[in-house]
Amino acid sequence: MAKKLVIKVTAGADAPERCSQAFTVAAVAVASGVEVSLWLTGESSWFALPGRAAEFDLPHAAPLPDLIDSIMSAGRITLCTQCAARRDISEQDVLPGVRIAGAQVFVQEATTEGVQALVY
């Protein structure tokens, strides 16, 4: 059975420890050879934009831009369609490689056999 994680992060600067945990788990999973799909929702949506991750600071945590680079090296980052629309974020605004997709795609990924879904 293939190893795959679908991780939904709902927290951003409003809950920095929870946010950092999601990105850290995703990056460690990628480094361990696990297929990772990280979904940005709610306040984490802002991290789909260039420069926003660099503004995030949490003592004793890996820098968010480094974690994003690690995840993107072998995983996928998706921004929630509705979350993007509520923040006036378009496909032209996001980091290269970030896709925008909706709940149907999330459900499809999360319910695939062999997938573990985590929500932070």
PDB file of C-alpha atoms in Angstrom:
ATOM      1  CA  MET A   1       0.000   0.000   0.000  1.00  0.00           C
ATOM      2  CA  ALA A   2       1.395   3.406  -0.977  1.00  0.00           C
ATOM      3  CA  LYS A   3       2.060   5.903   1.761  1.00  0.00           C
ATOM      4  CA  LYS A   4       0.304   9.209   1.256  1.00  0.00           C
ATOM      5  CA  LEU A   5      -0.656  12.052   3.575  1.00  0.00           C
ATOM      6  CA  VAL A   6      -3.269  14.682   2.849  1.00  0.00           C
ATOM      7  CA  ILE A   7      -2.776  17.504   5.318  1.00  0.00           C
ATOM      8  CA  LYS A   8      -5.230  20.370   5.692  1.00  0.00           C
ATOM      9  CA  VAL A   9      -3.903  23.389   7.557  1.00  0.00           C
ATOM     10  CA  THR A  10      -6.542  25.850   8.721  1.00  0.00           C
ATOM     11  CA  ALA A  11      -4.325  27.963  10.968  1.00  0.00           C
ATOM     12  CA  GLY A  12      -2.012  30.794  10.028  1.00  0.00           C
ATOM     13  CA  ALA A  13      -0.479  33.591  12.044  1.00  0.00           C
ATOM     14  CA  ASP A  14      -3.609  33.444  14.226  1.00  0.00           C
ATOM     15  CA  ALA A  15      -2.466  30.071  15.662  1.00  0.00           C
ATOM     16  CA  PRO A  16       1.256  29.922  14.884  1.00  0.00           C
ATOM     17  CA  GLU A  17       2.118  26.692  16.703  1.00  0.00           C
ATOM     18  CA  ARG A  18      -0.642  24.714  15.006  1.00  0.00           C
ATOM     19  CA  CYS A  19       0.312  26.244  11.669  1.00  0.00           C
ATOM     20  CA  SER A  20       3.987  25.415  12.097  1.00  0.00           C
ATOM     21  CA  GLN A  21       3.162  21.856  13.140  1.00  0.00           C
ATOM     22  CA  ALA A  22       1.249  21.230   9.918  1.00  0.00           C
ATOM     23  CA  PHE A  23       4.045  22.515   7.677  1.00  0.00           C
ATOM     24  CA  THR A  24       6.692  20.685   9.741  1.00  0.00           C
ATOM     25  CA  VAL A  25       4.847  17.361   9.565  1.00  0.00           C
ATOM     26  CA  ALA A  26       4.365  17.799   5.810  1.00  0.00           C
ATOM     27  CA  ALA A  27       8.054  18.605   5.244  1.00  0.00           C
ATOM     28  CA  VAL A  28       9.259  15.706   7.400  1.00  0.00           C
ATOM     29  CA  ALA A  29       6.888  13.345   5.592  1.00  0.00           C
ATOM     30  CA  VAL A  30       8.230  14.471   2.196  1.00  0.00           C
ATOM     31  CA  ALA A  31      11.810  13.985   3.447  1.00  0.00           C
ATOM     32  CA  SER A  32      10.808  10.479   4.585  1.00  0.00           C
ATOM     33  CA  GLY A  33       9.545   9.530   1.139  1.00  0.00           C
ATOM     34  CA  VAL A  34       5.843   9.937   1.870  1.00  0.00           C
ATOM     35  CA  GLU A  35       3.683  11.429  -0.861  1.00  0.00           C
ATOM     36  CA  VAL A  36       2.220  14.658   0.562  1.00  0.00           C
ATOM     37  CA  SER A  37      -0.641  16.890  -0.473  1.00  0.00           C
ATOM     38  CA  LEU A  38      -0.843  19.991   1.739  1.00  0.00           C
ATOM     39  CA  TRP A  39      -4.050  22.032   1.609  1.00  0.00           C
ATOM     40  CA  LEU A  40      -4.068  25.698   2.644  1.00  0.00           C
ATOM     41  CA  THR A  41      -7.412  26.826   4.048  1.00  0.00           C
ATOM     42  CA  GLY A  42      -8.602  29.629   6.295  1.00  0.00           C
ATOM     43  CA  GLU A  43      -5.811  31.859   7.544  1.00  0.00           C
ATOM     44  CA  SER A  44      -3.092  29.617   6.109  1.00  0.00           C
ATOM     45  CA  SER A  45      -4.327  30.673   2.668  1.00  0.00           C
ATOM     46  CA  TRP A  46      -2.097  33.730   2.840  1.00  0.00           C
ATOM     47  CA  PHE A  47       1.008  31.510   2.665  1.00  0.00           C
ATOM     48  CA  ALA A  48       0.188  30.732  -0.963  1.00  0.00           C
ATOM     49  CA  LEU A  49       1.313  34.276  -1.798  1.00  0.00           C
ATOM     50  CA  PRO A  50       4.952  35.183  -2.475  1.00  0.00           C
ATOM     51  CA  GLY A  51       6.685  36.705   0.547  1.00  0.00           C
ATOM     52  CA  ARG A  52       3.964  35.907   3.076  1.00  0.00           C
ATOM     53  CA  ALA A  53       5.721  32.891   4.593  1.00  0.00           C
ATOM     54  CA  ALA A  54       8.799  35.037   5.260  1.00  0.00           C
ATOM     55  CA  GLU A  55       6.665  37.233   7.540  1.00  0.00           C
ATOM     56  CA  PHE A  56       5.769  34.244   9.742  1.00  0.00           C
ATOM     57  CA  ASP A  57       7.933  33.912  12.837  1.00  0.00           C
ATOM     58  CA  LEU A  58       7.745  31.299  15.562  1.00  0.00           C
ATOM     59  CA  PRO A  59      10.664  30.823  17.968  1.00  0.00           C
ATOM     60  CA  HIS A  60      12.360  27.421  17.804  1.00  0.00           C
ATOM     61  CA  ALA A  61      10.535  26.510  14.588  1.00  0.00           C
ATOM     62  CA  ALA A  62      11.933  25.962  11.125  1.00  0.00           C
ATOM     63  CA  PRO A  63      11.436  28.957   8.822  1.00  0.00           C
ATOM     64  CA  LEU A  64       8.187  28.604   6.922  1.00  0.00           C
ATOM     65  CA  PRO A  65       9.747  29.426   3.519  1.00  0.00           C
ATOM     66  CA  ASP A  66      12.190  26.519   3.997  1.00  0.00           C
ATOM     67  CA  LEU A  67       9.353  24.162   4.898  1.00  0.00           C
ATOM     68  CA  ILE A  68       7.351  25.246   1.854  1.00  0.00           C
ATOM     69  CA  ASP A  69      10.372  24.678  -0.399  1.00  0.00           C
ATOM     70  CA  SER A  70      10.823  21.198   1.082  1.00  0.00           C
ATOM     71  CA  ILE A  71       7.169  20.329   0.570  1.00  0.00           C
ATOM     72  CA  MET A  72       7.146  21.643  -3.003  1.00  0.00           C
ATOM     73  CA  SER A  73      10.289  19.655  -3.857  1.00  0.00           C
ATOM     74  CA  ALA A  74       8.356  16.388  -3.935  1.00  0.00           C
ATOM     75  CA  GLY A  75       4.839  17.174  -2.741  1.00  0.00           C
ATOM     76  CA  ARG A  76       1.928  19.349  -3.716  1.00  0.00           C
ATOM     77  CA  ILE A  77       0.435  22.477  -2.155  1.00  0.00           C
ATOM     78  CA  THR A  78      -3.161  23.396  -2.903  1.00  0.00           C
ATOM     79  CA  LEU A  79      -5.057  26.544  -1.964  1.00  0.00           C
ATOM     80  CA  CYS A  80      -8.776  26.099  -1.282  1.00  0.00           C
ATOM     81  CA  THR A  81     -10.918  27.671  -4.006  1.00  0.00           C
ATOM     82  CA  GLN A  82     -13.396  29.337  -1.633  1.00  0.00           C
ATOM     83  CA  CYS A  83     -10.639  30.534   0.705  1.00  0.00           C
ATOM     84  CA  ALA A  84      -8.808  32.085  -2.241  1.00  0.00           C
ATOM     85  CA  ALA A  85     -11.975  33.797  -3.480  1.00  0.00           C
ATOM     86  CA  ARG A  86     -12.752  35.246  -0.030  1.00  0.00           C
ATOM     87  CA  ARG A  87      -9.268  36.778   0.005  1.00  0.00           C
ATOM     88  CA  ASP A  88      -9.294  37.914  -3.641  1.00  0.00           C
ATOM     89  CA  ILE A  89      -6.382  35.577  -4.447  1.00  0.00           C
ATOM     90  CA  SER A  90      -6.187  34.368  -8.041  1.00  0.00           C
ATOM     91  CA  GLU A  91      -4.027  31.790  -9.804  1.00  0.00           C
ATOM     92  CA  GLN A  92      -1.806  34.622 -11.036  1.00  0.00           C
ATOM     93  CA  ASP A  93      -1.082  35.670  -7.433  1.00  0.00           C
ATOM     94  CA  VAL A  94       0.165  32.401  -5.930  1.00  0.00           C
ATOM     95  CA  LEU A  95       3.626  30.909  -5.659  1.00  0.00           C
ATOM     96  CA  PRO A  96       4.752  28.885  -8.684  1.00  0.00           C
ATOM     97  CA  GLY A  97       3.493  25.327  -8.357  1.00  0.00           C
ATOM     98  CA  VAL A  98       0.610  26.093  -5.993  1.00  0.00           C
ATOM     99  CA  ARG A  99      -2.719  25.048  -7.437  1.00  0.00           C
ATOM    100  CA  ILE A 100      -6.181  26.266  -6.509  1.00  0.00           C
ATOM    101  CA  ALA A 101      -8.806  23.538  -6.122  1.00  0.00           C
ATOM    102  CA  GLY A 102     -12.026  22.912  -4.248  1.00  0.00           C
ATOM    103  CA  ALA A 103     -13.674  20.549  -1.822  1.00  0.00           C
ATOM    104  CA  GLN A 104     -14.404  17.917  -4.460  1.00  0.00           C
ATOM    105  CA  VAL A 105     -10.666  17.462  -5.133  1.00  0.00           C
ATOM    106  CA  PHE A 106      -9.899  17.433  -1.399  1.00  0.00           C
ATOM    107  CA  VAL A 107     -12.509  14.748  -0.744  1.00  0.00           C
ATOM    108  CA  GLN A 108     -11.233  12.692  -3.671  1.00  0.00           C
ATOM    109  CA  GLU A 109      -7.653  12.857  -2.365  1.00  0.00           C
ATOM    110  CA  ALA A 110      -8.580  12.244   1.269  1.00  0.00           C
ATOM    111  CA  THR A 111     -10.769   9.219   0.556  1.00  0.00           C
ATOM    112  CA  THR A 112      -8.366   7.404  -1.740  1.00  0.00           C
ATOM    113  CA  GLU A 113      -7.274   4.008  -0.446  1.00  0.00           C
ATOM    114  CA  GLY A 114      -3.999   4.137   1.449  1.00  0.00           C
ATOM    115  CA  VAL A 115      -4.304   7.823   2.368  1.00  0.00           C
ATOM    116  CA  GLN A 116      -4.085   9.250   5.866  1.00  0.00           C
ATOM    117  CA  ALA A 117      -5.736  12.661   6.279  1.00  0.00           C
ATOM    118  CA  LEU A 118      -4.661  15.092   9.004  1.00  0.00           C
ATOM    119  CA  VAL A 119      -6.222  18.442   9.867  1.00  0.00           C
ATOM    120  CA  TYR A 120      -4.395  21.175  11.769  1.00  0.00           C
TER     121      TYR A 120
END
